[in-house]
Every structure is written in C-alpha cells, then in structure tokens.
Amino acid sequence: MTARIFYKDKLLMTVLVDLRSDHIHKEGNLSEVAHLTTPDGMQMVEEEREISFIKSQAEFFIENSISNPTAYEEQLIKEQLRK
C-alpha cells in the first residue's frame, strides 16, 4: 500500500507498506506540520503514529479483501449519510 500525506496541497511524505516483507519505506517527513497542536496543546501530527496508522490500515484492507480503499470509504460515507 502506498500512502501520501499532503498539507495545503503540498506532498510532505510518501509511505510504502509491504506487509509480506514487513517493510516500510518512507520518503519525506512531517517536520513542516510538527508544530500543529490541538486547542488544548496536544501535538496533532506525530510521524511514527501516522506511519503506524498507515500500516494498520493496510492490514485492515488486506484482512477484509478491500482492493479499492477509496471506493470502500466513499461507500461508508454514503451509508452514513442515508442514516
């Protein structure tokens, strides 16, 4: 799985997750957004947490035979809007 993280239309980091080899390759970093915090002062973006989230998403997609994550997420949104 390949994930790209953008901020204000600028590509900050690309993460490639290969679950077969248990290898993660990243290009770029999130230092440009490291200063962002919530109103109560908590850091919003932590690079290792983001990479871990991307890996867990890849595992979820494989475990659930989801070949098109974008279509899957769009379907979830449509279902929520119908409620």
PDB file of N, CA and C in Angstrom:
ATOM      1  N   MET A   1       0.851  -1.166   0.000  1.00  0.00           N
ATOM      2  CA  MET A   1       0.000   0.000   0.000  1.00  0.00           C
ATOM      3  C   MET A   1       0.895   1.227   0.000  1.00  0.00           C
ATOM      4  N   THR A   2       0.494   2.213  -0.748  1.00  0.00           N
ATOM      5  CA  THR A   2       1.206   3.478  -0.770  1.00  0.00           C
ATOM      6  C   THR A   2       0.281   4.557  -0.227  1.00  0.00           C
ATOM      7  N   ALA A   3       0.791   5.344   0.707  1.00  0.00           N
ATOM      8  CA  ALA A   3       0.024   6.460   1.269  1.00  0.00           C
ATOM      9  C   ALA A   3       0.816   7.735   1.056  1.00  0.00           C
ATOM     10  N   ARG A   4       0.107   8.768   0.708  1.00  0.00           N
ATOM     11  CA  ARG A   4       0.737  10.078   0.522  1.00  0.00           C
ATOM     12  C   ARG A   4       0.080  11.059   1.481  1.00  0.00           C
ATOM     13  N   ILE A   5       0.896  11.801   2.193  1.00  0.00           N
ATOM     14  CA  ILE A   5       0.382  12.767   3.164  1.00  0.00           C
ATOM     15  C   ILE A   5       0.651  14.169   2.625  1.00  0.00           C
ATOM     16  N   PHE A   6      -0.436  14.911   2.483  1.00  0.00           N
ATOM     17  CA  PHE A   6      -0.372  16.271   1.964  1.00  0.00           C
ATOM     18  C   PHE A   6      -0.754  17.261   3.055  1.00  0.00           C
ATOM     19  N   TYR A   7      -0.234  18.468   2.927  1.00  0.00           N
ATOM     20  CA  TYR A   7      -0.649  19.578   3.769  1.00  0.00           C
ATOM     21  C   TYR A   7      -0.688  20.805   2.894  1.00  0.00           C
ATOM     22  N   LYS A   8      -1.857  21.430   2.822  1.00  0.00           N
ATOM     23  CA  LYS A   8      -2.059  22.605   1.971  1.00  0.00           C
ATOM     24  C   LYS A   8      -1.583  22.337   0.541  1.00  0.00           C
ATOM     25  N   ASP A   9      -2.036  21.207  -0.008  1.00  0.00           N
ATOM     26  CA  ASP A   9      -1.737  20.792  -1.385  1.00  0.00           C
ATOM     27  C   ASP A   9      -0.263  20.503  -1.647  1.00  0.00           C
ATOM     28  N   LYS A  10       0.540  20.375  -0.615  1.00  0.00           N
ATOM     29  CA  LYS A  10       1.953  20.058  -0.775  1.00  0.00           C
ATOM     30  C   LYS A  10       2.214  18.647  -0.235  1.00  0.00           C
ATOM     31  N   LEU A  11       2.842  17.807  -1.059  1.00  0.00           N
ATOM     32  CA  LEU A  11       3.180  16.457  -0.633  1.00  0.00           C
ATOM     33  C   LEU A  11       4.312  16.529   0.388  1.00  0.00           C
ATOM     34  N   LEU A  12       4.035  16.035   1.596  1.00  0.00           N
ATOM     35  CA  LEU A  12       5.045  16.042   2.650  1.00  0.00           C
ATOM     36  C   LEU A  12       5.762  14.712   2.777  1.00  0.00           C
ATOM     37  N   MET A  13       5.000  13.619   2.671  1.00  0.00           N
ATOM     38  CA  MET A  13       5.603  12.319   2.906  1.00  0.00           C
ATOM     39  C   MET A  13       4.854  11.246   2.134  1.00  0.00           C
ATOM     40  N   THR A  14       5.599  10.300   1.601  1.00  0.00           N
ATOM     41  CA  THR A  14       5.050   9.126   0.954  1.00  0.00           C
ATOM     42  C   THR A  14       5.500   7.917   1.759  1.00  0.00           C
ATOM     43  N   VAL A  15       4.559   7.033   2.073  1.00  0.00           N
ATOM     44  CA  VAL A  15       4.869   5.840   2.853  1.00  0.00           C
ATOM     45  C   VAL A  15       4.438   4.621   2.054  1.00  0.00           C
ATOM     46  N   LEU A  16       5.375   3.702   1.836  1.00  0.00           N
ATOM     47  CA  LEU A  16       5.091   2.445   1.151  1.00  0.00           C
ATOM     48  C   LEU A  16       5.159   1.333   2.180  1.00  0.00           C
ATOM     49  N   VAL A  17       4.053   0.596   2.331  1.00  0.00           N
ATOM     50  CA  VAL A  17       3.976  -0.500   3.297  1.00  0.00           C
ATOM     51  C   VAL A  17       3.931  -1.809   2.519  1.00  0.00           C
ATOM     52  N   ASP A  18       4.901  -2.688   2.780  1.00  0.00           N
ATOM     53  CA  ASP A  18       4.919  -4.026   2.204  1.00  0.00           C
ATOM     54  C   ASP A  18       4.735  -5.004   3.353  1.00  0.00           C
ATOM     55  N   LEU A  19       3.517  -5.500   3.522  1.00  0.00           N
ATOM     56  CA  LEU A  19       3.217  -6.380   4.645  1.00  0.00           C
ATOM     57  C   LEU A  19       3.852  -7.758   4.488  1.00  0.00           C
ATOM     58  N   ARG A  20       4.045  -8.201   3.266  1.00  0.00           N
ATOM     59  CA  ARG A  20       4.674  -9.516   3.053  1.00  0.00           C
ATOM     60  C   ARG A  20       6.081  -9.553   3.631  1.00  0.00           C
ATOM     61  N   SER A  21       6.825  -8.510   3.382  1.00  0.00           N
ATOM     62  CA  SER A  21       8.206  -8.474   3.877  1.00  0.00           C
ATOM     63  C   SER A  21       8.322  -7.706   5.192  1.00  0.00           C
ATOM     64  N   ASP A  22       7.181  -7.202   5.677  1.00  0.00           N
ATOM     65  CA  ASP A  22       7.159  -6.384   6.894  1.00  0.00           C
ATOM     66  C   ASP A  22       8.149  -5.226   6.779  1.00  0.00           C
ATOM     67  N   HIS A  23       8.084  -4.548   5.631  1.00  0.00           N
ATOM     68  CA  HIS A  23       8.992  -3.433   5.361  1.00  0.00           C
ATOM     69  C   HIS A  23       8.183  -2.164   5.112  1.00  0.00           C
ATOM     70  N   ILE A  24       8.656  -1.083   5.690  1.00  0.00           N
ATOM     71  CA  ILE A  24       8.045   0.230   5.469  1.00  0.00           C
ATOM     72  C   ILE A  24       9.130   1.153   4.938  1.00  0.00           C
ATOM     73  N   HIS A  25       8.821   1.806   3.834  1.00  0.00           N
ATOM     74  CA  HIS A  25       9.749   2.768   3.236  1.00  0.00           C
ATOM     75  C   HIS A  25       9.053   4.118   3.207  1.00  0.00           C
ATOM     76  N   LYS A  26       9.745   5.149   3.651  1.00  0.00           N
ATOM     77  CA  LYS A  26       9.145   6.481   3.616  1.00  0.00           C
ATOM     78  C   LYS A  26      10.081   7.449   2.924  1.00  0.00           C
ATOM     79  N   GLU A  27       9.473   8.372   2.245  1.00  0.00           N
ATOM     80  CA  GLU A  27      10.202   9.470   1.620  1.00  0.00           C
ATOM     81  C   GLU A  27       9.581  10.752   2.123  1.00  0.00           C
ATOM     82  N   GLY A  28      10.417  11.674   2.570  1.00  0.00           N
ATOM     83  CA  GLY A  28       9.932  12.927   3.128  1.00  0.00           C
ATOM     84  C   GLY A  28       9.723  12.786   4.620  1.00  0.00           C
ATOM     85  N   ASN A  29       9.121  13.820   5.208  1.00  0.00           N
ATOM     86  CA  ASN A  29       8.854  13.797   6.644  1.00  0.00           C
ATOM     87  C   ASN A  29       7.737  14.789   6.956  1.00  0.00           C
ATOM     88  N   LEU A  30       7.352  14.799   8.227  1.00  0.00           N
ATOM     89  CA  LEU A  30       6.247  15.666   8.652  1.00  0.00           C
ATOM     90  C   LEU A  30       6.726  16.840   9.499  1.00  0.00           C
ATOM     91  N   SER A  31       7.989  17.168   9.397  1.00  0.00           N
ATOM     92  CA  SER A  31       8.534  18.257  10.224  1.00  0.00           C
ATOM     93  C   SER A  31       7.826  19.588   9.969  1.00  0.00           C
ATOM     94  N   GLU A  32       7.327  19.786   8.762  1.00  0.00           N
ATOM     95  CA  GLU A  32       6.647  21.043   8.423  1.00  0.00           C
ATOM     96  C   GLU A  32       5.343  21.238   9.199  1.00  0.00           C
ATOM     97  N   VAL A  33       4.747  20.122   9.678  1.00  0.00           N
ATOM     98  CA  VAL A  33       3.487  20.219  10.408  1.00  0.00           C
ATOM     99  C   VAL A  33       3.634  19.800  11.876  1.00  0.00           C
ATOM    100  N   ALA A  34       4.848  19.577  12.309  1.00  0.00           N
ATOM    101  CA  ALA A  34       5.088  19.129  13.689  1.00  0.00           C
ATOM    102  C   ALA A  34       4.633  20.166  14.711  1.00  0.00           C
ATOM    103  N   HIS A  35       4.553  21.413  14.312  1.00  0.00           N
ATOM    104  CA  HIS A  35       4.165  22.491  15.232  1.00  0.00           C
ATOM    105  C   HIS A  35       2.654  22.561  15.482  1.00  0.00           C
ATOM    106  N   LEU A  36       1.864  21.869  14.676  1.00  0.00           N
ATOM    107  CA  LEU A  36       0.406  21.944  14.802  1.00  0.00           C
ATOM    108  C   LEU A  36      -0.054  21.255  16.078  1.00  0.00           C
ATOM    109  N   THR A  37      -0.920  21.946  16.821  1.00  0.00           N
ATOM    110  CA  THR A  37      -1.431  21.390  18.072  1.00  0.00           C
ATOM    111  C   THR A  37      -2.945  21.577  18.155  1.00  0.00           C
ATOM    112  N   THR A  38      -3.564  20.785  19.015  1.00  0.00           N
ATOM    113  CA  THR A  38      -4.993  20.918  19.289  1.00  0.00           C
ATOM    114  C   THR A  38      -5.177  22.135  20.192  1.00  0.00           C
ATOM    115  N   PRO A  39      -6.418  22.590  20.383  1.00  0.00           N
ATOM    116  CA  PRO A  39      -6.640  23.735  21.273  1.00  0.00           C
ATOM    117  C   PRO A  39      -6.109  23.523  22.702  1.00  0.00           C
ATOM    118  N   ASP A  40      -6.033  22.261  23.125  1.00  0.00           N
ATOM    119  CA  ASP A  40      -5.505  22.028  24.473  1.00  0.00           C
ATOM    120  C   ASP A  40      -4.000  21.745  24.482  1.00  0.00           C
ATOM    121  N   GLY A  41      -3.328  21.978  23.355  1.00  0.00           N
ATOM    122  CA  GLY A  41      -1.877  21.912  23.312  1.00  0.00           C
ATOM    123  C   GLY A  41      -1.257  20.573  22.937  1.00  0.00           C
ATOM    124  N   MET A  42      -2.075  19.591  22.577  1.00  0.00           N
ATOM    125  CA  MET A  42      -1.524  18.296  22.190  1.00  0.00           C
ATOM    126  C   MET A  42      -1.054  18.334  20.741  1.00  0.00           C
ATOM    127  N   GLN A  43       0.073  17.686  20.481  1.00  0.00           N
ATOM    128  CA  GLN A  43       0.606  17.635  19.129  1.00  0.00           C
ATOM    129  C   GLN A  43      -0.344  16.837  18.240  1.00  0.00           C
ATOM    130  N   MET A  44      -0.716  17.415  17.102  1.00  0.00           N
ATOM    131  CA  MET A  44      -1.682  16.779  16.212  1.00  0.00           C
ATOM    132  C   MET A  44      -1.049  15.714  15.324  1.00  0.00           C
ATOM    133  N   VAL A  45       0.176  15.934  14.920  1.00  0.00           N
ATOM    134  CA  VAL A  45       0.819  15.045  13.960  1.00  0.00           C
ATOM    135  C   VAL A  45       2.134  14.544  14.542  1.00  0.00           C
ATOM    136  N   GLU A  46       2.221  13.234  14.667  1.00  0.00           N
ATOM    137  CA  GLU A  46       3.469  12.591  15.075  1.00  0.00           C
ATOM    138  C   GLU A  46       3.802  11.558  14.006  1.00  0.00           C
ATOM    139  N   GLU A  47       4.968  11.672  13.424  1.00  0.00           N
ATOM    140  CA  GLU A  47       5.328  10.855  12.269  1.00  0.00           C
ATOM    141  C   GLU A  47       5.190   9.352  12.542  1.00  0.00           C
ATOM    142  N   GLU A  48       5.719   8.875  13.644  1.00  0.00           N
ATOM    143  CA  GLU A  48       5.646   7.438  13.928  1.00  0.00           C
ATOM    144  C   GLU A  48       4.204   6.964  14.101  1.00  0.00           C
ATOM    145  N   ARG A  49       3.369   7.791  14.712  1.00  0.00           N
ATOM    146  CA  ARG A  49       1.960   7.441  14.881  1.00  0.00           C
ATOM    147  C   ARG A  49       1.268   7.369  13.518  1.00  0.00           C
ATOM    148  N   GLU A  50       1.588   8.299  12.635  1.00  0.00           N
ATOM    149  CA  GLU A  50       0.991   8.297  11.298  1.00  0.00           C
ATOM    150  C   GLU A  50       1.415   7.055  10.519  1.00  0.00           C
ATOM    151  N   ILE A  51       2.684   6.691  10.602  1.00  0.00           N
ATOM    152  CA  ILE A  51       3.174   5.503   9.899  1.00  0.00           C
ATOM    153  C   ILE A  51       2.503   4.248  10.462  1.00  0.00           C
ATOM    154  N   SER A  52       2.368   4.178  11.764  1.00  0.00           N
ATOM    155  CA  SER A  52       1.698   3.037  12.395  1.00  0.00           C
ATOM    156  C   SER A  52       0.249   2.947  11.935  1.00  0.00           C
ATOM    157  N   PHE A  53      -0.424   4.080  11.835  1.00  0.00           N
ATOM    158  CA  PHE A  53      -1.814   4.108  11.365  1.00  0.00           C
ATOM    159  C   PHE A  53      -1.901   3.615   9.923  1.00  0.00           C
ATOM    160  N   ILE A  54      -0.984   4.058   9.080  1.00  0.00           N
ATOM    161  CA  ILE A  54      -0.982   3.637   7.681  1.00  0.00           C
ATOM    162  C   ILE A  54      -0.783   2.120   7.597  1.00  0.00           C
ATOM    163  N   LYS A  55       0.137   1.584   8.395  1.00  0.00           N
ATOM    164  CA  LYS A  55       0.360   0.135   8.397  1.00  0.00           C
ATOM    165  C   LYS A  55      -0.895  -0.607   8.857  1.00  0.00           C
ATOM    166  N   SER A  56      -1.557  -0.115   9.892  1.00  0.00           N
ATOM    167  CA  SER A  56      -2.763  -0.797  10.371  1.00  0.00           C
ATOM    168  C   SER A  56      -3.886  -0.719   9.336  1.00  0.00           C
ATOM    169  N   GLN A  57      -3.955   0.377   8.596  1.00  0.00           N
ATOM    170  CA  GLN A  57      -4.951   0.493   7.524  1.00  0.00           C
ATOM    171  C   GLN A  57      -4.658  -0.538   6.438  1.00  0.00           C
ATOM    172  N   ALA A  58      -3.402  -0.695   6.067  1.00  0.00           N
ATOM    173  CA  ALA A  58      -3.030  -1.689   5.046  1.00  0.00           C
ATOM    174  C   ALA A  58      -3.435  -3.084   5.505  1.00  0.00           C
ATOM    175  N   GLU A  59      -3.180  -3.397   6.766  1.00  0.00           N
ATOM    176  CA  GLU A  59      -3.567  -4.702   7.318  1.00  0.00           C
ATOM    177  C   GLU A  59      -5.082  -4.886   7.259  1.00  0.00           C
ATOM    178  N   PHE A  60      -5.825  -3.850   7.615  1.00  0.00           N
ATOM    179  CA  PHE A  60      -7.287  -3.906   7.581  1.00  0.00           C
ATOM    180  C   PHE A  60      -7.787  -4.172   6.165  1.00  0.00           C
ATOM    181  N   PHE A  61      -7.243  -3.466   5.182  1.00  0.00           N
ATOM    182  CA  PHE A  61      -7.684  -3.627   3.801  1.00  0.00           C
ATOM    183  C   PHE A  61      -7.414  -5.047   3.308  1.00  0.00           C
ATOM    184  N   ILE A  62      -6.262  -5.593   3.649  1.00  0.00           N
ATOM    185  CA  ILE A  62      -5.944  -6.955   3.212  1.00  0.00           C
ATOM    186  C   ILE A  62      -6.830  -7.971   3.926  1.00  0.00           C
ATOM    187  N   GLU A  63      -6.964  -7.841   5.237  1.00  0.00           N
ATOM    188  CA  GLU A  63      -7.782  -8.783   6.012  1.00  0.00           C
ATOM    189  C   GLU A  63      -9.234  -8.793   5.556  1.00  0.00           C
ATOM    190  N   ASN A  64      -9.711  -7.671   5.047  1.00  0.00           N
ATOM    191  CA  ASN A  64     -11.108  -7.547   4.624  1.00  0.00           C
ATOM    192  C   ASN A  64     -11.273  -7.560   3.102  1.00  0.00           C
ATOM    193  N   SER A  65     -10.223  -7.974   2.394  1.00  0.00           N
ATOM    194  CA  SER A  65     -10.244  -8.098   0.927  1.00  0.00           C
ATOM    195  C   SER A  65     -10.743  -6.831   0.245  1.00  0.00           C
ATOM    196  N   ILE A  66     -10.260  -5.699   0.719  1.00  0.00           N
ATOM    197  CA  ILE A  66     -10.626  -4.404   0.132  1.00  0.00           C
ATOM    198  C   ILE A  66      -9.543  -4.025  -0.867  1.00  0.00           C
ATOM    199  N   SER A  67      -9.878  -4.085  -2.148  1.00  0.00           N
ATOM    200  CA  SER A  67      -8.887  -3.793  -3.181  1.00  0.00           C
ATOM    201  C   SER A  67      -8.895  -2.327  -3.605  1.00  0.00           C
ATOM    202  N   ASN A  68      -9.992  -1.627  -3.274  1.00  0.00           N
ATOM    203  CA  ASN A  68     -10.098  -0.219  -3.645  1.00  0.00           C
ATOM    204  C   ASN A  68     -10.510   0.582  -2.402  1.00  0.00           C
ATOM    205  N   PRO A  69      -9.532   1.011  -1.596  1.00  0.00           N
ATOM    206  CA  PRO A  69      -9.860   1.732  -0.361  1.00  0.00           C
ATOM    207  C   PRO A  69     -10.684   2.992  -0.584  1.00  0.00           C
ATOM    208  N   THR A  70     -10.452   3.690  -1.668  1.00  0.00           N
ATOM    209  CA  THR A  70     -11.199   4.923  -1.931  1.00  0.00           C
ATOM    210  C   THR A  70     -12.679   4.606  -2.132  1.00  0.00           C
ATOM    211  N   ALA A  71     -12.976   3.603  -2.935  1.00  0.00           N
ATOM    212  CA  ALA A  71     -14.373   3.224  -3.164  1.00  0.00           C
ATOM    213  C   ALA A  71     -15.011   2.725  -1.870  1.00  0.00           C
ATOM    214  N   TYR A  72     -14.253   1.983  -1.083  1.00  0.00           N
ATOM    215  CA  TYR A  72     -14.752   1.487   0.197  1.00  0.00           C
ATOM    216  C   TYR A  72     -15.132   2.647   1.121  1.00  0.00           C
ATOM    217  N   GLU A  73     -14.259   3.631   1.220  1.00  0.00           N
ATOM    218  CA  GLU A  73     -14.524   4.783   2.086  1.00  0.00           C
ATOM    219  C   GLU A  73     -15.694   5.616   1.563  1.00  0.00           C
ATOM    220  N   GLU A  74     -15.787   5.769   0.256  1.00  0.00           N
ATOM    221  CA  GLU A  74     -16.918   6.507  -0.318  1.00  0.00           C
ATOM    222  C   GLU A  74     -18.235   5.804  -0.002  1.00  0.00           C
ATOM    223  N   GLN A  75     -18.233   4.466  -0.060  1.00  0.00           N
ATOM    224  CA  GLN A  75     -19.439   3.705   0.258  1.00  0.00           C
ATOM    225  C   GLN A  75     -19.820   3.882   1.724  1.00  0.00           C
ATOM    226  N   LEU A  76     -18.818   3.881   2.626  1.00  0.00           N
ATOM    227  CA  LEU A  76     -19.094   4.107   4.034  1.00  0.00           C
ATOM    228  C   LEU A  76     -19.744   5.467   4.262  1.00  0.00           C
ATOM    229  N   ILE A  77     -19.242   6.483   3.590  1.00  0.00           N
ATOM    230  CA  ILE A  77     -19.792   7.835   3.734  1.00  0.00           C
ATOM    231  C   ILE A  77     -21.223   7.873   3.239  1.00  0.00           C
ATOM    232  N   LYS A  78     -21.500   7.251   2.086  1.00  0.00           N
ATOM    233  CA  LYS A  78     -22.857   7.221   1.552  1.00  0.00           C
ATOM    234  C   LYS A  78     -23.810   6.535   2.518  1.00  0.00           C
ATOM    235  N   GLU A  79     -23.359   5.440   3.118  1.00  0.00           N
ATOM    236  CA  GLU A  79     -24.208   4.716   4.068  1.00  0.00           C
ATOM    237  C   GLU A  79     -24.496   5.573   5.297  1.00  0.00           C
ATOM    238  N   GLN A  80     -23.512   6.318   5.761  1.00  0.00           N
ATOM    239  CA  GLN A  80     -23.719   7.183   6.930  1.00  0.00           C
ATOM    240  C   GLN A  80     -24.671   8.325   6.601  1.00  0.00           C
ATOM    241  N   LEU A  81     -24.592   8.858   5.406  1.00  0.00           N
ATOM    242  CA  LEU A  81     -25.474   9.951   5.002  1.00  0.00           C
ATOM    243  C   LEU A  81     -26.927   9.501   4.884  1.00  0.00           C
ATOM    244  N   ARG A  82     -27.142   8.236   4.577  1.00  0.00           N
ATOM    245  CA  ARG A  82     -28.502   7.712   4.462  1.00  0.00           C
ATOM    246  C   ARG A  82     -29.174   7.554   5.809  1.00  0.00           C
ATOM    247  N   LYS A  83     -28.409   7.491   6.858  1.00  0.00           N
ATOM    248  CA  LYS A  83     -28.973   7.269   8.201  1.00  0.00           C
ATOM    249  C   LYS A  83     -29.596   8.513   8.764  1.00  0.00           C
TER     250      LYS A  83
END
